[in-house]
Amino acid sequence: MVDITDVLLNEGKRSEYVTSLQTDRFSYRFGKFPLVGDRTVRIVLENIGDKKLLLEGEASLTVMIPCARCLKPVKTALPVQFSYETELEETEYIDGYNLNVDQLIHDESLLVWPERVLCREDCKGLCSSCGHDLNEGPCGCSATELDPRMAKILDIFNNSKEV
Ligand SMILES: [Zn+2]
Ligand SMILES: [Zn+2]
């Protein structure tokens, strides 16, 4: 929470706030993702009159996202940047005279969320039959022995990851 009283009370006022996210992870319907490294956020807020605000933000976050194939967590850059006008009464991020920076950045980060993360381009993934990490070598199962029940479970898992 950042105190934005000065901007709310003064038409034409523009202020910059540099703060740090309090949360150390993002939680969405599709999972929880730890934030690592710098969590600095820069917010610029301007009271443009008529109960309207200009809201700008910027953060270079790093988040751990599981590899789409082998599920190993991968350090992924999340360059959050936004700028828009909003009605004071419509924004859900202002509570009294405070701006809920964590919630704002959490929601904005979804817009730059990578579609698919791989630990490396040629990641071999997990054996669909026994779950062995094929990057560490073959497991002994043959690809033709794929258990149809396991394949179904993998399908469900893959579908559930789509936002
Ligand atoms: Zn991988
Ligand atoms: Zn296997």
GROMACS .gro file of N, CA and C and ligand atoms in nm:
model
  491
    1MET      N    1   0.083  -0.120   0.000
    1MET     CA    2   0.000   0.000   0.000
    1MET      C    3   0.087   0.125   0.000
    2VAL      N    4   0.053   0.218  -0.089
    2VAL     CA    5   0.127   0.345  -0.095
    2VAL      C    6   0.028   0.458  -0.072
    3ASP      N    7   0.064   0.550   0.014
    3ASP     CA    8  -0.021   0.665   0.046
    3ASP      C    9  -0.019   0.764  -0.071
    4ILE      N   10  -0.135   0.786  -0.133
    4ILE     CA   11  -0.140   0.875  -0.249
    4ILE      C   12  -0.230   0.996  -0.221
    5THR      N   13  -0.240   1.033  -0.094
    5THR     CA   14  -0.327   1.145  -0.053
    5THR      C   15  -0.300   1.271  -0.134
    6ASP      N   16  -0.170   1.305  -0.151
    6ASP     CA   17  -0.137   1.432  -0.218
    6ASP      C   18  -0.195   1.441  -0.358
    7VAL      N   19  -0.191   1.329  -0.431
    7VAL     CA   20  -0.243   1.328  -0.568
    7VAL      C   21  -0.397   1.332  -0.567
    8LEU      N   22  -0.456   1.256  -0.477
    8LEU     CA   23  -0.603   1.249  -0.473
    8LEU      C   24  -0.664   1.385  -0.439
    9LEU      N   25  -0.595   1.461  -0.356
    9LEU     CA   26  -0.654   1.587  -0.309
    9LEU      C   27  -0.620   1.707  -0.395
   10ASN      N   28  -0.526   1.693  -0.485
   10ASN     CA   29  -0.482   1.808  -0.563
   10ASN      C   30  -0.490   1.784  -0.713
   11GLU      N   31  -0.586   1.852  -0.776
   11GLU     CA   32  -0.601   1.840  -0.919
   11GLU      C   33  -0.475   1.890  -0.989
   12GLY      N   34  -0.429   1.815  -1.088
   12GLY     CA   35  -0.309   1.855  -1.161
   12GLY      C   36  -0.181   1.802  -1.100
   13LYS      N   37  -0.193   1.746  -0.981
   13LYS     CA   38  -0.074   1.697  -0.912
   13LYS      C   39  -0.025   1.566  -0.974
   14ARG      N   40   0.108   1.559  -0.991
   14ARG     CA   41   0.169   1.437  -1.047
   14ARG      C   42   0.279   1.393  -0.952
   15SER      N   43   0.276   1.268  -0.910
   15SER     CA   44   0.376   1.219  -0.816
   15SER      C   45   0.433   1.086  -0.862
   16GLU      N   46   0.558   1.067  -0.826
   16GLU     CA   47   0.623   0.939  -0.856
   16GLU      C   48   0.649   0.866  -0.725
   17TYR      N   49   0.622   0.738  -0.723
   17TYR     CA   50   0.644   0.656  -0.604
   17TYR      C   51   0.734   0.539  -0.642
   18VAL      N   52   0.841   0.523  -0.568
   18VAL     CA   53   0.926   0.405  -0.588
   18VAL      C   54   0.911   0.319  -0.464
   19THR      N   55   0.866   0.198  -0.485
   19THR     CA   56   0.838   0.112  -0.372
   19THR      C   57   0.877  -0.032  -0.407
   20SER      N   58   0.860  -0.119  -0.312
   20SER     CA   59   0.891  -0.260  -0.335
   20SER      C   60   0.766  -0.344  -0.316
   21LEU      N   61   0.748  -0.443  -0.398
   21LEU     CA   62   0.635  -0.533  -0.376
   21LEU      C   63   0.652  -0.600  -0.241
   22GLN      N   64   0.540  -0.611  -0.167
   22GLN     CA   65   0.548  -0.678  -0.038
   22GLN      C   66   0.540  -0.829  -0.054
   23THR      N   67   0.464  -0.871  -0.154
   23THR     CA   68   0.449  -1.014  -0.175
   23THR      C   69   0.576  -1.072  -0.239
   24ASP      N   70   0.603  -1.199  -0.212
   24ASP     CA   71   0.719  -1.262  -0.277
   24ASP      C   72   0.674  -1.369  -0.375
   25ARG      N   73   0.546  -1.364  -0.411
   25ARG     CA   74   0.500  -1.455  -0.516
   25ARG      C   75   0.368  -1.404  -0.574
   26PHE      N   76   0.341  -1.449  -0.698
   26PHE     CA   77   0.214  -1.420  -0.763
   26PHE      C   78   0.128  -1.545  -0.758
   27SER      N   79   0.002  -1.529  -0.724
   27SER     CA   80  -0.091  -1.642  -0.724
   27SER      C   81  -0.203  -1.615  -0.823
   28TYR      N   82  -0.222  -1.711  -0.911
   28TYR     CA   83  -0.332  -1.701  -1.007
   28TYR      C   84  -0.412  -1.830  -0.999
   29ARG      N   85  -0.518  -1.835  -1.078
   29ARG     CA   86  -0.596  -1.958  -1.085
   29ARG      C   87  -0.509  -2.073  -1.133
   30PHE      N   88  -0.412  -2.043  -1.219
   30PHE     CA   89  -0.332  -2.150  -1.279
   30PHE      C   90  -0.203  -2.180  -1.204
   31GLY      N   91  -0.186  -2.121  -1.088
   31GLY     CA   92  -0.069  -2.159  -1.010
   31GLY      C   93  -0.010  -2.046  -0.928
   32LYS      N   94   0.092  -2.082  -0.848
   32LYS     CA   95   0.163  -1.985  -0.765
   32LYS      C   96   0.308  -1.980  -0.814
   33PHE      N   97   0.361  -1.857  -0.824
   33PHE     CA   98   0.492  -1.840  -0.884
   33PHE      C   99   0.579  -1.749  -0.798
   34PRO      N  100   0.689  -1.804  -0.744
   34PRO     CA  101   0.776  -1.723  -0.658
   34PRO      C  102   0.845  -1.612  -0.737
   35LEU      N  103   0.854  -1.496  -0.673
   35LEU     CA  104   0.931  -1.385  -0.729
   35LEU      C  105   1.071  -1.392  -0.673
   36VAL      N  106   1.171  -1.373  -0.758
   36VAL     CA  107   1.308  -1.373  -0.709
   36VAL      C  108   1.375  -1.242  -0.752
   37GLY      N  109   1.476  -1.203  -0.674
   37GLY     CA  110   1.551  -1.082  -0.708
   37GLY      C  111   1.475  -0.955  -0.677
   38ASP      N  112   1.507  -0.852  -0.753
   38ASP     CA  113   1.457  -0.717  -0.727
   38ASP      C  114   1.305  -0.709  -0.744
   39ARG      N  115   1.238  -0.649  -0.646
   39ARG     CA  116   1.093  -0.633  -0.656
   39ARG      C  117   1.054  -0.485  -0.654
   40THR      N  118   1.146  -0.402  -0.702
   40THR     CA  119   1.119  -0.258  -0.705
   40THR      C  120   1.014  -0.225  -0.811
   41VAL      N  121   0.924  -0.136  -0.773
   41VAL     CA  122   0.819  -0.092  -0.864
   41VAL      C  123   0.819   0.060  -0.868
   42ARG      N  124   0.806   0.116  -0.988
   42ARG     CA  125   0.796   0.261  -1.002
   42ARG      C  126   0.655   0.293  -1.052
   43ILE      N  127   0.590   0.379  -0.976
   43ILE     CA  128   0.453   0.416  -1.012
   43ILE      C  129   0.448   0.568  -1.030
   44VAL      N  130   0.382   0.613  -1.136
   44VAL     CA  131   0.357   0.756  -1.153
   44VAL      C  132   0.205   0.774  -1.156
   45LEU      N  133   0.160   0.869  -1.077
   45LEU     CA  134   0.017   0.892  -1.063
   45LEU      C  135  -0.008   1.041  -1.086
   46GLU      N  136  -0.107   1.070  -1.170
   46GLU     CA  137  -0.139   1.211  -1.194
   46GLU      C  138  -0.289   1.231  -1.184
   47ASN      N  139  -0.326   1.332  -1.110
   47ASN     CA  140  -0.465   1.371  -1.098
   47ASN      C  141  -0.498   1.463  -1.215
   48ILE      N  142  -0.570   1.409  -1.316
   48ILE     CA  143  -0.595   1.488  -1.436
   48ILE      C  144  -0.732   1.556  -1.432
   49GLY      N  145  -0.791   1.562  -1.314
   49GLY     CA  146  -0.916   1.635  -1.297
   49GLY      C  147  -1.037   1.550  -1.331
   50ASP      N  148  -1.156   1.599  -1.296
   50ASP     CA  149  -1.278   1.527  -1.329
   50ASP      C  150  -1.281   1.389  -1.264
   51LYS      N  151  -1.218   1.375  -1.150
   51LYS     CA  152  -1.209   1.247  -1.078
   51LYS      C  153  -1.142   1.139  -1.163
   52LYS      N  154  -1.049   1.184  -1.246
   52LYS     CA  155  -0.976   1.087  -1.327
   52LYS      C  156  -0.829   1.088  -1.290
   53LEU      N  157  -0.768   0.971  -1.307
   53LEU     CA  158  -0.626   0.956  -1.277
   53LEU      C  159  -0.553   0.899  -1.397
   54LEU      N  160  -0.428   0.945  -1.411
   54LEU     CA  161  -0.339   0.878  -1.505
   54LEU      C  162  -0.248   0.788  -1.422
   55LEU      N  163  -0.245   0.663  -1.461
   55LEU     CA  164  -0.172   0.563  -1.382
   55LEU      C  165  -0.066   0.499  -1.469
   56GLU      N  166   0.059   0.514  -1.426
   56GLU     CA  167   0.170   0.454  -1.500
   56GLU      C  168   0.252   0.368  -1.405
   57GLY      N  169   0.309   0.262  -1.457
   57GLY     CA  170   0.390   0.177  -1.372
   57GLY      C  171   0.496   0.103  -1.451
   58GLU      N  172   0.598   0.061  -1.377
   58GLU     CA  173   0.711  -0.003  -1.441
   58GLU      C  174   0.782  -0.091  -1.337
   59ALA      N  175   0.813  -0.213  -1.375
   59ALA     CA  176   0.887  -0.302  -1.285
   59ALA      C  177   0.956  -0.409  -1.368
   60SER      N  178   1.081  -0.437  -1.333
   60SER     CA  179   1.152  -0.546  -1.401
   60SER      C  180   1.158  -0.664  -1.304
   61LEU      N  181   1.057  -0.746  -1.309
   61LEU     CA  182   1.046  -0.855  -1.213
   61LEU      C  183   1.102  -0.985  -1.271
   62THR      N  184   1.139  -1.074  -1.183
   62THR     CA  185   1.183  -1.208  -1.223
   62THR      C  186   1.100  -1.308  -1.146
   63VAL      N  187   1.043  -1.401  -1.220
   63VAL     CA  188   0.952  -1.496  -1.159
   63VAL      C  189   0.993  -1.638  -1.200
   64MET      N  190   0.971  -1.733  -1.109
   64MET     CA  191   1.003  -1.873  -1.139
   64MET      C  192   0.881  -1.940  -1.201
   65ILE      N  193   0.894  -1.982  -1.327
   65ILE     CA  194   0.783  -2.047  -1.397
   65ILE      C  195   0.828  -2.187  -1.438
   66PRO      N  196   0.747  -2.289  -1.414
   66PRO     CA  197   0.788  -2.424  -1.452
   66PRO      C  198   0.804  -2.440  -1.603
   67CYS      N  199   0.908  -2.510  -1.642
   67CYS     CA  200   0.928  -2.545  -1.783
   67CYS      C  201   0.804  -2.620  -1.832
   68ALA      N  202   0.756  -2.583  -1.952
   68ALA     CA  203   0.634  -2.644  -2.004
   68ALA      C  204   0.651  -2.793  -2.032
   69ARG      N  205   0.776  -2.837  -2.044
   69ARG     CA  206   0.797  -2.979  -2.075
   69ARG      C  207   0.840  -3.062  -1.954
   70CYS      N  208   0.937  -3.010  -1.876
   70CYS     CA  209   0.991  -3.093  -1.768
   70CYS      C  210   0.952  -3.041  -1.629
   71LEU      N  211   0.883  -2.926  -1.625
   71LEU     CA  212   0.830  -2.868  -1.501
   71LEU      C  213   0.937  -2.811  -1.407
   72LYS      N  214   1.062  -2.812  -1.449
   72LYS     CA  215   1.167  -2.750  -1.368
   72LYS      C  216   1.143  -2.599  -1.363
   73PRO      N  217   1.155  -2.536  -1.246
   73PRO     CA  218   1.133  -2.390  -1.240
   73PRO      C  219   1.240  -2.315  -1.320
   74VAL      N  220   1.195  -2.220  -1.399
   74VAL     CA  221   1.285  -2.143  -1.485
   74VAL      C  222   1.274  -1.995  -1.448
   75LYS      N  223   1.389  -1.932  -1.424
   75LYS     CA  224   1.394  -1.789  -1.397
   75LYS      C  225   1.347  -1.714  -1.521
   76THR      N  226   1.238  -1.640  -1.510
   76THR     CA  227   1.180  -1.576  -1.627
   76THR      C  228   1.160  -1.427  -1.601
   77ALA      N  229   1.211  -1.346  -1.693
   77ALA     CA  230   1.194  -1.201  -1.678
   77ALA      C  231   1.051  -1.162  -1.708
   78LEU      N  232   0.999  -1.070  -1.629
   78LEU     CA  233   0.862  -1.024  -1.644
   78LEU      C  234   0.864  -0.871  -1.646
   79PRO      N  235   0.884  -0.814  -1.763
   79PRO     CA  236   0.893  -0.667  -1.770
   79PRO      C  237   0.754  -0.604  -1.771
   80VAL      N  238   0.709  -0.563  -1.655
   80VAL     CA  239   0.575  -0.504  -1.642
   80VAL      C  240   0.582  -0.355  -1.675
   81GLN      N  241   0.494  -0.310  -1.762
   81GLN     CA  242   0.490  -0.167  -1.796
   81GLN      C  243   0.350  -0.133  -1.842
   82PHE      N  244   0.296  -0.025  -1.789
   82PHE     CA  245   0.160   0.012  -1.828
   82PHE      C  246   0.139   0.161  -1.809
   83SER      N  247   0.038   0.212  -1.875
   83SER     CA  248   0.002   0.352  -1.865
   83SER      C  249  -0.141   0.366  -1.915
   84TYR      N  250  -0.229   0.409  -1.826
   84TYR     CA  251  -0.367   0.428  -1.869
   84TYR      C  252  -0.439   0.527  -1.778
   85GLU      N  253  -0.552   0.576  -1.831
   85GLU     CA  254  -0.635   0.665  -1.751
   85GLU      C  255  -0.745   0.583  -1.686
   86THR      N  256  -0.781   0.623  -1.567
   86THR     CA  257  -0.888   0.551  -1.500
   86THR      C  258  -0.974   0.647  -1.418
   87GLU      N  259  -1.099   0.609  -1.403
   87GLU     CA  260  -1.190   0.686  -1.317
   87GLU      C  261  -1.158   0.647  -1.173
   88LEU      N  262  -1.151   0.747  -1.091
   88LEU     CA  263  -1.119   0.723  -0.951
   88LEU      C  264  -1.214   0.622  -0.887
   89GLU      N  265  -1.342   0.633  -0.921
   89GLU     CA  266  -1.440   0.544  -0.857
   89GLU      C  267  -1.439   0.404  -0.916
   90GLU      N  268  -1.379   0.390  -1.032
   90GLU     CA  269  -1.384   0.259  -1.097
   90GLU      C  270  -1.266   0.171  -1.065
   91THR      N  271  -1.156   0.232  -1.026
   91THR     CA  272  -1.038   0.149  -1.004
   91THR      C  273  -1.050   0.073  -0.872
   92GLU      N  274  -1.016  -0.054  -0.879
   92GLU     CA  275  -1.025  -0.140  -0.761
   92GLU      C  276  -0.894  -0.135  -0.681
   93TYR      N  277  -0.798  -0.057  -0.728
   93TYR     CA  278  -0.668  -0.059  -0.663
   93TYR      C  279  -0.651   0.051  -0.558
   94ILE      N  280  -0.749   0.141  -0.550
   94ILE     CA  281  -0.739   0.248  -0.452
   94ILE      C  282  -0.835   0.221  -0.338
   95ASP      N  283  -0.778   0.221  -0.219
   95ASP     CA  284  -0.855   0.193  -0.099
   95ASP      C  285  -0.836   0.311  -0.006
   96GLY      N  286  -0.939   0.395   0.003
   96GLY     CA  287  -0.923   0.517   0.081
   96GLY      C  288  -0.823   0.608   0.014
   97TYR      N  289  -0.711   0.635   0.082
   97TYR     CA  290  -0.606   0.719   0.024
   97TYR      C  291  -0.481   0.637  -0.010
   98ASN      N  292  -0.501   0.506  -0.023
   98ASN     CA  293  -0.388   0.419  -0.052
   98ASN      C  294  -0.403   0.348  -0.186
   99LEU      N  295  -0.289   0.327  -0.249
   99LEU     CA  296  -0.286   0.250  -0.373
   99LEU      C  297  -0.233   0.110  -0.342
  100ASN      N  298  -0.310   0.010  -0.382
  100ASN     CA  299  -0.268  -0.128  -0.358
  100ASN      C  300  -0.174  -0.171  -0.471
  101VAL      N  301  -0.047  -0.141  -0.452
  101VAL     CA  302   0.053  -0.163  -0.557
  101VAL      C  303   0.067  -0.313  -0.586
  102ASP      N  304   0.066  -0.395  -0.484
  102ASP     CA  305   0.083  -0.540  -0.505
  102ASP      C  306  -0.026  -0.595  -0.597
  103GLN      N  307  -0.150  -0.558  -0.568
  103GLN     CA  308  -0.262  -0.608  -0.648
  103GLN      C  309  -0.254  -0.556  -0.792
  104LEU      N  310  -0.220  -0.429  -0.804
  104LEU     CA  311  -0.208  -0.366  -0.936
  104LEU      C  312  -0.103  -0.437  -1.022
  105ILE      N  313   0.014  -0.457  -0.964
  105ILE     CA  314   0.124  -0.520  -1.039
  105ILE      C  315   0.092  -0.668  -1.067
  106HIS      N  316   0.031  -0.732  -0.970
  106HIS     CA  317  -0.012  -0.871  -0.987
  106HIS      C  318  -0.100  -0.884  -1.112
  107ASP      N  319  -0.199  -0.796  -1.123
  107ASP     CA  320  -0.292  -0.804  -1.236
  107ASP      C  321  -0.224  -0.764  -1.368
  108GLU      N  322  -0.141  -0.661  -1.361
  108GLU     CA  323  -0.073  -0.616  -1.483
  108GLU      C  324   0.026  -0.722  -1.533
  109SER      N  325   0.082  -0.799  -1.443
  109SER     CA  326   0.182  -0.897  -1.484
  109SER      C  327   0.120  -1.005  -1.573
  110LEU      N  328  -0.010  -1.027  -1.556
  110LEU     CA  329  -0.078  -1.126  -1.641
  110LEU      C  330  -0.071  -1.088  -1.788
  111LEU      N  331  -0.068  -0.957  -1.814
  111LEU     CA  332  -0.069  -0.909  -1.952
  111LEU      C  333   0.064  -0.936  -2.022
  112VAL      N  334   0.170  -0.954  -1.944
  112VAL     CA  335   0.300  -0.981  -2.005
  112VAL      C  336   0.347  -1.124  -1.973
  113TRP      N  337   0.255  -1.204  -1.922
  113TRP     CA  338   0.291  -1.341  -1.885
  113TRP      C  339   0.328  -1.421  -2.010
  114PRO      N  340   0.443  -1.490  -2.008
  114PRO     CA  341   0.484  -1.565  -2.129
  114PRO      C  342   0.390  -1.681  -2.156
  115GLU      N  343   0.365  -1.707  -2.285
  115GLU     CA  344   0.275  -1.814  -2.321
  115GLU      C  345   0.332  -1.950  -2.283
  116ARG      N  346   0.462  -1.965  -2.306
  116ARG     CA  347   0.525  -2.092  -2.277
  116ARG      C  348   0.669  -2.068  -2.237
  117VAL      N  349   0.711  -2.134  -2.130
  117VAL     CA  350   0.848  -2.121  -2.082
  117VAL      C  351   0.916  -2.257  -2.096
  118LEU      N  352   1.036  -2.255  -2.152
  118LEU     CA  353   1.114  -2.378  -2.160
  118LEU      C  354   1.246  -2.357  -2.087
  119CYS      N  355   1.295  -2.460  -2.018
  119CYS     CA  356   1.423  -2.447  -1.948
  119CYS      C  357   1.535  -2.435  -2.050
  120ARG      N  358   1.517  -2.497  -2.167
  120ARG     CA  359   1.605  -2.479  -2.281
  120ARG      C  360   1.531  -2.525  -2.405
  121GLU      N  361   1.570  -2.471  -2.518
  121GLU     CA  362   1.496  -2.496  -2.642
  121GLU      C  363   1.476  -2.645  -2.669
  122ASP      N  364   1.580  -2.726  -2.638
  122ASP     CA  365   1.572  -2.868  -2.672
  122ASP      C  366   1.539  -2.954  -2.550
  123CYS      N  367   1.470  -2.896  -2.454
  123CYS     CA  368   1.430  -2.975  -2.337
  123CYS      C  369   1.353  -3.099  -2.383
  124LYS      N  370   1.394  -3.213  -2.330
  124LYS     CA  371   1.332  -3.339  -2.375
  124LYS      C  372   1.204  -3.370  -2.298
  125GLY      N  373   1.183  -3.301  -2.189
  125GLY     CA  374   1.059  -3.321  -2.114
  125GLY      C  375   1.059  -3.446  -2.029
  126LEU      N  376   0.942  -3.479  -1.980
  126LEU     CA  377   0.927  -3.596  -1.893
  126LEU      C  378   0.871  -3.712  -1.974
  127CYS      N  379   0.913  -3.832  -1.936
  127CYS     CA  380   0.854  -3.951  -1.998
  127CYS      C  381   0.706  -3.954  -1.963
  128SER      N  382   0.621  -3.967  -2.065
  128SER     CA  383   0.476  -3.962  -2.041
  128SER      C  384   0.429  -4.089  -1.972
  129SER      N  385   0.515  -4.186  -1.965
  129SER     CA  386   0.475  -4.312  -1.905
  129SER      C  387   0.515  -4.321  -1.758
  130CYS      N  388   0.644  -4.288  -1.730
  130CYS     CA  389   0.690  -4.305  -1.591
  130CYS      C  390   0.723  -4.173  -1.523
  131GLY      N  391   0.724  -4.064  -1.600
  131GLY     CA  392   0.750  -3.934  -1.539
  131GLY      C  393   0.897  -3.900  -1.523
  132HIS      N  394   0.984  -3.984  -1.570
  132HIS     CA  395   1.129  -3.960  -1.559
  132HIS      C  396   1.169  -3.838  -1.642
  133ASP      N  397   1.263  -3.759  -1.589
  133ASP     CA  398   1.315  -3.643  -1.661
  133ASP      C  399   1.411  -3.691  -1.770
  134LEU      N  400   1.367  -3.682  -1.894
  134LEU     CA  401   1.444  -3.738  -2.005
  134LEU      C  402   1.570  -3.658  -2.035
  135ASN      N  403   1.583  -3.538  -1.975
  135ASN     CA  404   1.707  -3.462  -1.989
  135ASN      C  405   1.821  -3.532  -1.916
  136GLU      N  406   1.785  -3.615  -1.821
  136GLU     CA  407   1.886  -3.686  -1.743
  136GLU      C  408   1.918  -3.823  -1.803
  137GLY      N  409   1.864  -3.850  -1.919
  137GLY     CA  410   1.891  -3.977  -1.986
  137GLY      C  411   1.763  -4.056  -2.004
  138PRO      N  412   1.770  -4.161  -2.085
  138PRO     CA  413   1.651  -4.241  -2.113
  138PRO      C  414   1.606  -4.318  -1.989
  139CYS      N  415   1.480  -4.355  -1.986
  139CYS     CA  416   1.425  -4.420  -1.867
  139CYS      C  417   1.403  -4.568  -1.888
  140GLY      N  418   1.406  -4.613  -2.013
  140GLY     CA  419   1.384  -4.755  -2.037
  140GLY      C  420   1.245  -4.783  -2.091
  141CYS      N  421   1.152  -4.691  -2.071
  141CYS     CA  422   1.020  -4.709  -2.132
  141CYS      C  423   1.037  -4.683  -2.281
  142SER      N  424   0.957  -4.747  -2.361
  142SER     CA  425   0.959  -4.714  -2.502
  142SER      C  426   0.838  -4.625  -2.530
  143ALA      N  427   0.854  -4.535  -2.625
  143ALA     CA  428   0.748  -4.438  -2.654
  143ALA      C  429   0.619  -4.507  -2.695
  144THR      N  430   0.630  -4.627  -2.750
  144THR     CA  431   0.510  -4.696  -2.796
  144THR      C  432   0.429  -4.753  -2.681
  145GLU      N  433   0.490  -4.757  -2.563
  145GLU     CA  434   0.420  -4.815  -2.449
  145GLU      C  435   0.342  -4.711  -2.369
  146LEU      N  436   0.316  -4.599  -2.432
  146LEU     CA  437   0.250  -4.491  -2.361
  146LEU      C  438   0.114  -4.536  -2.306
  147ASP      N  439   0.102  -4.523  -2.177
  147ASP     CA  440  -0.021  -4.562  -2.109
  147ASP      C  441  -0.131  -4.462  -2.141
  148PRO      N  442  -0.240  -4.505  -2.201
  148PRO     CA  443  -0.344  -4.408  -2.241
  148PRO      C  444  -0.403  -4.331  -2.123
  149ARG      N  445  -0.405  -4.392  -2.005
  149ARG     CA  446  -0.458  -4.319  -1.888
  149ARG      C  447  -0.367  -4.203  -1.852
  150MET      N  448  -0.235  -4.229  -1.859
  150MET     CA  449  -0.138  -4.125  -1.827
  150MET      C  450  -0.145  -4.013  -1.931
  151ALA      N  451  -0.164  -4.051  -2.057
  151ALA     CA  452  -0.172  -3.951  -2.164
  151ALA      C  453  -0.290  -3.858  -2.139
  152LYS      N  454  -0.399  -3.914  -2.091
  152LYS     CA  455  -0.519  -3.835  -2.062
  152LYS      C  456  -0.491  -3.735  -1.949
  153ILE      N  457  -0.423  -3.784  -1.847
  153ILE     CA  458  -0.389  -3.696  -1.735
  153ILE      C  459  -0.301  -3.581  -1.783
  154LEU      N  460  -0.205  -3.612  -1.870
  154LEU     CA  461  -0.117  -3.507  -1.922
  154LEU      C  462  -0.197  -3.405  -2.003
  155ASP      N  463  -0.294  -3.453  -2.079
  155ASP     CA  464  -0.379  -3.364  -2.158
  155ASP      C  465  -0.452  -3.267  -2.067
  156ILE      N  466  -0.509  -3.320  -1.961
  156ILE     CA  467  -0.583  -3.236  -1.867
  156ILE      C  468  -0.489  -3.133  -1.807
  157PHE      N  469  -0.371  -3.179  -1.770
  157PHE     CA  470  -0.273  -3.088  -1.709
  157PHE      C  471  -0.237  -2.976  -1.807
  158ASN      N  472  -0.212  -3.012  -1.931
  158ASN     CA  473  -0.173  -2.911  -2.030
  158ASN      C  474  -0.285  -2.812  -2.057
  159ASN      N  475  -0.408  -2.862  -2.061
  159ASN     CA  476  -0.520  -2.773  -2.085
  159ASN      C  477  -0.542  -2.677  -1.968
  160SER      N  478  -0.522  -2.727  -1.848
  160SER     CA  479  -0.549  -2.644  -1.731
  160SER      C  480  -0.449  -2.531  -1.718
  161LYS      N  481  -0.336  -2.544  -1.790
  161LYS     CA  482  -0.235  -2.438  -1.780
  161LYS      C  483  -0.269  -2.318  -1.866
  162GLU      N  484  -0.361  -2.336  -1.958
  162GLU     CA  485  -0.397  -2.225  -2.045
  162GLU      C  486  -0.483  -2.127  -1.968
  163VAL      N  487  -0.450  -1.998  -1.982
  163VAL     CA  488  -0.522  -1.895  -1.907
  163VAL      C  489  -0.660  -1.875  -1.966
  164ZN      ZN  490   1.256  -2.839  -1.932
  165ZN      ZN  491   0.966  -4.376  -1.874
   0.00000   0.00000   0.00000
